[in-house]
């Protein structure tokens, strides 16, 4: 690993989000599901936004969704992203309902089509962190 | 559930009797030359002094003080030398609303609302690791591992989804920046005054695609202040009091971090609610508005406001911008000072004094004839607020 490059920002992992990132390391995409009412949401929250129950779990989901929006950064706000410019960021509506912000895995499509069907791909950053990304599926 | 009016008792309960601001153009040049003309409190002081002079009141007459979000309330009061009997801290539009509330309830009679911001010379960042408020606003930091930051990126995501859903083009969005530059070319207080065309817009670089450089607000130093007084008192001391006629608000907080309110309905339900409440309180509707002022940290706010506040049908904003027009000579004069894109980025505060100037009839070359009602709208961080000023 080239340590001369500045590190990219890492997720803020806390008691609420830890389950999500542990699942990612194991290649599982998950959303927070309320143990009481079944409401599914993302990112994690201290209580269910639907019924306010504090009993929640990170539930595995299909990893499939559709493209809601995307942008391409032509400016790097972090030095660590400078080599990536221009890079794309996408917003995915998961089949289970919640929206999830991510990147396209590998090279982004030149003109991503809103509504395109996507599926999750896991990119290992290091032994502690695996980022979920998305690719177009047939 | 119908909520026809947000706060009917506040209708014409208070009026603006004084406006003031720092010299944005001079301080822009000085900041670019490496100088630091003032800090946030200094800019606030300059604006307050100008507003007080404009009102003809003495400092001792001010018994309420609202500090903008970029200065500490206690320190601002210390710098201004004001010990009020009522005080608060709020953003541009809510400062006006809270001043009206305090006045109507008898907590204060004359409220100064004061904003100062040295964001340019202080190097305030609106994206990246030092993004302003990054710790407080989850959507700024949560998505950092995927390289998403900056308010501009949030509006770029919004516009990408919006132009697909509504069939609007980048060139149609460019009409916003072109129109506002048309207005600012006639405004001696505006920092950017060179007219541009849609071709210039299309040729300008992307910052966060699909948004171009001209879709972004300026980042500059400055201050803005207004003096708001109880209505009867205002009529006695001021020849041209400008009354707060209508107020409406509706918030969408649920799903904010995953951008649901702005990406799925483009804030439309909140804007429609806020609009209905403010029009009900004012006693008229969008057809009676002479000038529109839209909080425009990014041009994207404008088409969303045109649809959300009832100036055109949902899906028709692109056509409205192209065919009816919001610039000089257009059917709906909008951001007549040039807005955040071209006049000054005072986070909605300069829009308030432009509302007052249009209603006073003191806008010179850019004055909209026989201006009776001006509408200010903002949709920032999930809060849709609609404020109507009248003569």
Short mmCIF file of N, CA, C and O in Angstrom, two decimals, chain B residues 268 271-272 275-276 278-279 282 284-294 301-321 324-326 331-334 373-378 385-389:
data_model
loop_
_atom_site.label_atom_id
_atom_site.label_comp_id
_atom_site.label_asym_id
_atom_site.label_seq_id
_atom_site.Cartn_x
_atom_site.Cartn_y
_atom_site.Cartn_z
N UNK B 268 -41.30 19.68 -2.75
CA UNK B 268 -42.58 20.23 -3.23
C UNK B 268 -43.70 20.25 -2.18
O UNK B 268 -44.36 21.28 -2.02
N UNK B 271 -43.07 23.09 0.26
CA UNK B 271 -43.23 24.41 -0.35
C UNK B 271 -44.71 24.74 -0.56
O UNK B 271 -45.15 25.87 -0.31
N UNK B 272 -45.48 23.74 -0.99
CA UNK B 272 -46.91 24.00 -1.23
C UNK B 272 -47.64 24.34 0.07
O UNK B 272 -48.50 25.22 0.08
N UNK B 275 -46.52 27.84 1.15
CA UNK B 275 -47.14 28.82 0.25
C UNK B 275 -48.60 29.04 0.64
O UNK B 275 -49.05 30.18 0.81
N UNK B 276 -49.34 27.95 0.82
CA UNK B 276 -50.78 28.07 1.12
C UNK B 276 -50.99 28.85 2.41
O UNK B 276 -51.88 29.71 2.50
N UNK B 278 -48.94 31.08 3.83
CA UNK B 278 -48.57 32.50 3.72
C UNK B 278 -49.57 33.27 2.85
O UNK B 278 -49.88 34.42 3.13
N UNK B 279 -50.07 32.63 1.79
CA UNK B 279 -51.05 33.32 0.94
C UNK B 279 -52.35 33.54 1.71
O UNK B 279 -52.99 34.59 1.60
N UNK B 282 -51.75 36.39 4.01
CA UNK B 282 -51.61 37.67 3.30
C UNK B 282 -52.94 38.13 2.71
O UNK B 282 -53.18 39.33 2.58
N UNK B 284 -53.96 37.12 -0.37
CA UNK B 284 -53.87 37.07 -1.83
C UNK B 284 -52.94 35.94 -2.23
O UNK B 284 -52.45 35.21 -1.37
N UNK B 285 -52.71 35.79 -3.53
CA UNK B 285 -51.93 34.65 -4.02
C UNK B 285 -50.81 35.05 -4.94
O UNK B 285 -50.53 36.25 -5.10
N UNK B 286 -50.18 34.06 -5.58
CA UNK B 286 -49.00 34.34 -6.39
C UNK B 286 -49.27 35.29 -7.56
O UNK B 286 -48.37 36.01 -7.99
N UNK B 287 -50.53 35.34 -8.02
CA UNK B 287 -50.86 36.23 -9.15
C UNK B 287 -50.74 37.71 -8.76
O UNK B 287 -50.65 38.57 -9.62
N UNK B 288 -50.74 37.98 -7.44
CA UNK B 288 -50.64 39.37 -6.98
C UNK B 288 -49.21 39.80 -6.63
O UNK B 288 -48.98 40.94 -6.24
N UNK B 289 -48.28 38.86 -6.74
CA UNK B 289 -46.89 39.17 -6.36
C UNK B 289 -46.19 39.90 -7.50
O UNK B 289 -46.25 39.48 -8.65
N UNK B 290 -45.53 41.00 -7.17
CA UNK B 290 -44.83 41.79 -8.19
C UNK B 290 -43.37 41.37 -8.35
O UNK B 290 -42.81 41.50 -9.44
N UNK B 291 -42.74 40.95 -7.26
CA UNK B 291 -41.33 40.57 -7.29
C UNK B 291 -41.15 39.33 -6.42
O UNK B 291 -41.72 39.25 -5.33
N UNK B 292 -40.37 38.39 -6.93
CA UNK B 292 -40.05 37.18 -6.16
C UNK B 292 -38.58 37.21 -5.78
O UNK B 292 -37.73 37.57 -6.61
N UNK B 293 -38.28 36.86 -4.52
CA UNK B 293 -36.89 36.71 -4.08
C UNK B 293 -36.74 35.28 -3.58
O UNK B 293 -37.51 34.84 -2.72
N UNK B 294 -35.77 34.57 -4.12
CA UNK B 294 -35.58 33.16 -3.76
C UNK B 294 -34.18 32.97 -3.17
O UNK B 294 -33.20 33.41 -3.78
N UNK B 301 -32.49 26.28 -6.69
CA UNK B 301 -33.59 26.70 -5.81
C UNK B 301 -34.70 27.38 -6.61
O UNK B 301 -35.87 27.31 -6.22
N UNK B 302 -34.33 28.08 -7.68
CA UNK B 302 -35.32 28.93 -8.37
C UNK B 302 -36.40 28.11 -9.10
O UNK B 302 -37.59 28.34 -8.85
N UNK B 303 -36.05 27.15 -9.97
CA UNK B 303 -37.14 26.36 -10.59
C UNK B 303 -37.97 25.61 -9.55
O UNK B 303 -39.20 25.50 -9.72
N UNK B 304 -37.34 25.12 -8.49
CA UNK B 304 -38.11 24.43 -7.45
C UNK B 304 -39.11 25.39 -6.80
O UNK B 304 -40.25 25.01 -6.53
N UNK B 305 -38.68 26.64 -6.58
CA UNK B 305 -39.57 27.62 -5.96
C UNK B 305 -40.71 28.01 -6.90
O UNK B 305 -41.85 28.18 -6.48
N UNK B 306 -40.40 28.16 -8.20
CA UNK B 306 -41.44 28.55 -9.16
C UNK B 306 -42.58 27.54 -9.14
O UNK B 306 -43.76 27.91 -9.19
N UNK B 307 -42.22 26.26 -9.04
CA UNK B 307 -43.26 25.21 -9.01
C UNK B 307 -43.88 25.10 -7.62
O UNK B 307 -45.11 25.04 -7.49
N UNK B 308 -43.04 25.11 -6.59
CA UNK B 308 -43.52 24.85 -5.24
C UNK B 308 -44.40 25.95 -4.69
O UNK B 308 -45.32 25.70 -3.91
N UNK B 309 -44.14 27.19 -5.07
CA UNK B 309 -44.92 28.31 -4.52
C UNK B 309 -46.00 28.79 -5.49
O UNK B 309 -46.59 29.84 -5.30
N UNK B 310 -46.24 27.98 -6.54
CA UNK B 310 -47.43 28.20 -7.36
C UNK B 310 -47.30 29.18 -8.51
O UNK B 310 -48.31 29.66 -9.03
N UNK B 311 -46.08 29.49 -8.96
CA UNK B 311 -45.92 30.43 -10.07
C UNK B 311 -46.06 29.75 -11.43
O UNK B 311 -46.26 30.40 -12.44
N UNK B 312 -45.91 28.43 -11.46
CA UNK B 312 -46.17 27.68 -12.68
C UNK B 312 -46.57 26.26 -12.28
O UNK B 312 -46.41 25.87 -11.13
N UNK B 313 -47.09 25.52 -13.25
CA UNK B 313 -47.49 24.14 -12.97
C UNK B 313 -46.25 23.30 -12.69
O UNK B 313 -45.16 23.61 -13.17
N UNK B 314 -46.43 22.25 -11.91
CA UNK B 314 -45.33 21.34 -11.63
C UNK B 314 -44.85 20.73 -12.95
O UNK B 314 -45.65 20.21 -13.72
N UNK B 315 -43.58 20.89 -13.23
CA UNK B 315 -43.02 20.39 -14.49
C UNK B 315 -42.82 21.47 -15.53
O UNK B 315 -42.20 21.23 -16.57
N UNK B 316 -43.31 22.68 -15.25
CA UNK B 316 -43.24 23.75 -16.26
C UNK B 316 -42.17 24.81 -15.98
O UNK B 316 -42.10 25.82 -16.67
N UNK B 317 -41.33 24.60 -14.97
CA UNK B 317 -40.38 25.66 -14.60
C UNK B 317 -39.40 25.97 -15.73
O UNK B 317 -39.08 27.14 -15.96
N UNK B 318 -38.94 24.95 -16.44
CA UNK B 318 -37.99 25.18 -17.53
C UNK B 318 -38.62 26.06 -18.61
O UNK B 318 -38.02 27.03 -19.08
N UNK B 319 -39.85 25.72 -18.95
CA UNK B 319 -40.58 26.49 -19.96
C UNK B 319 -40.84 27.92 -19.47
O UNK B 319 -40.69 28.89 -20.21
N UNK B 320 -41.19 28.03 -18.19
CA UNK B 320 -41.44 29.34 -17.59
C UNK B 320 -40.19 30.22 -17.68
O UNK B 320 -40.26 31.38 -18.08
N UNK B 321 -39.04 29.64 -17.32
CA UNK B 321 -37.79 30.40 -17.36
C UNK B 321 -37.48 30.86 -18.78
O UNK B 321 -37.01 31.97 -19.01
N UNK B 324 -41.46 32.90 -20.22
CA UNK B 324 -42.01 34.05 -19.48
C UNK B 324 -40.88 34.90 -18.90
O UNK B 324 -40.91 36.11 -18.99
N UNK B 325 -39.91 34.24 -18.31
CA UNK B 325 -38.70 34.96 -17.91
C UNK B 325 -38.76 35.55 -16.51
O UNK B 325 -39.81 35.97 -16.03
N UNK B 326 -37.59 35.57 -15.86
CA UNK B 326 -37.48 36.11 -14.51
C UNK B 326 -36.49 37.27 -14.44
O UNK B 326 -36.26 37.84 -13.39
N UNK B 331 -41.65 38.27 -17.09
CA UNK B 331 -42.98 38.38 -16.47
C UNK B 331 -42.92 38.35 -14.95
O UNK B 331 -43.81 38.85 -14.27
N UNK B 332 -41.92 37.68 -14.39
CA UNK B 332 -41.83 37.58 -12.93
C UNK B 332 -40.42 37.99 -12.48
O UNK B 332 -39.52 37.16 -12.38
N UNK B 333 -40.21 39.29 -12.22
CA UNK B 333 -38.88 39.74 -11.76
C UNK B 333 -38.46 38.97 -10.51
O UNK B 333 -39.18 38.96 -9.51
N UNK B 334 -37.32 38.30 -10.60
CA UNK B 334 -36.89 37.41 -9.51
C UNK B 334 -35.43 37.71 -9.14
O UNK B 334 -34.59 37.85 -10.02
N UNK B 373 -46.31 44.04 -3.69
CA UNK B 373 -46.11 42.84 -2.87
C UNK B 373 -44.87 42.08 -3.34
O UNK B 373 -44.72 41.82 -4.54
N UNK B 374 -44.01 41.75 -2.38
CA UNK B 374 -42.79 40.99 -2.70
C UNK B 374 -42.77 39.71 -1.87
O UNK B 374 -43.07 39.72 -0.67
N UNK B 375 -42.43 38.63 -2.52
CA UNK B 375 -42.45 37.30 -1.90
C UNK B 375 -41.03 36.78 -1.75
O UNK B 375 -40.28 36.76 -2.72
N UNK B 376 -40.66 36.39 -0.54
CA UNK B 376 -39.35 35.77 -0.31
C UNK B 376 -39.58 34.30 0.06
O UNK B 376 -40.44 34.00 0.89
N UNK B 377 -38.81 33.43 -0.56
CA UNK B 377 -38.94 32.00 -0.24
C UNK B 377 -37.57 31.40 0.01
O UNK B 377 -36.58 31.82 -0.59
N UNK B 378 -37.52 30.44 0.91
CA UNK B 378 -36.28 29.70 1.09
C UNK B 378 -36.61 28.25 1.39
O UNK B 378 -37.66 27.94 1.96
N UNK B 385 -39.80 28.04 3.89
CA UNK B 385 -40.38 29.22 4.52
C UNK B 385 -40.80 30.20 3.45
O UNK B 385 -40.09 30.41 2.46
N UNK B 386 -41.97 30.78 3.65
CA UNK B 386 -42.55 31.71 2.69
C UNK B 386 -42.92 32.98 3.44
O UNK B 386 -43.62 32.94 4.44
N UNK B 387 -42.41 34.11 2.95
CA UNK B 387 -42.59 35.38 3.65
C UNK B 387 -43.04 36.41 2.62
O UNK B 387 -42.42 36.54 1.57
N UNK B 388 -44.12 37.11 2.93
CA UNK B 388 -44.62 38.11 1.98
C UNK B 388 -44.56 39.50 2.63
O UNK B 388 -45.05 39.70 3.75
N UNK B 389 -43.90 40.40 1.92
CA UNK B 389 -43.80 41.80 2.35
C UNK B 389 -44.75 42.64 1.49
O UNK B 389 -44.87 42.41 0.29
#
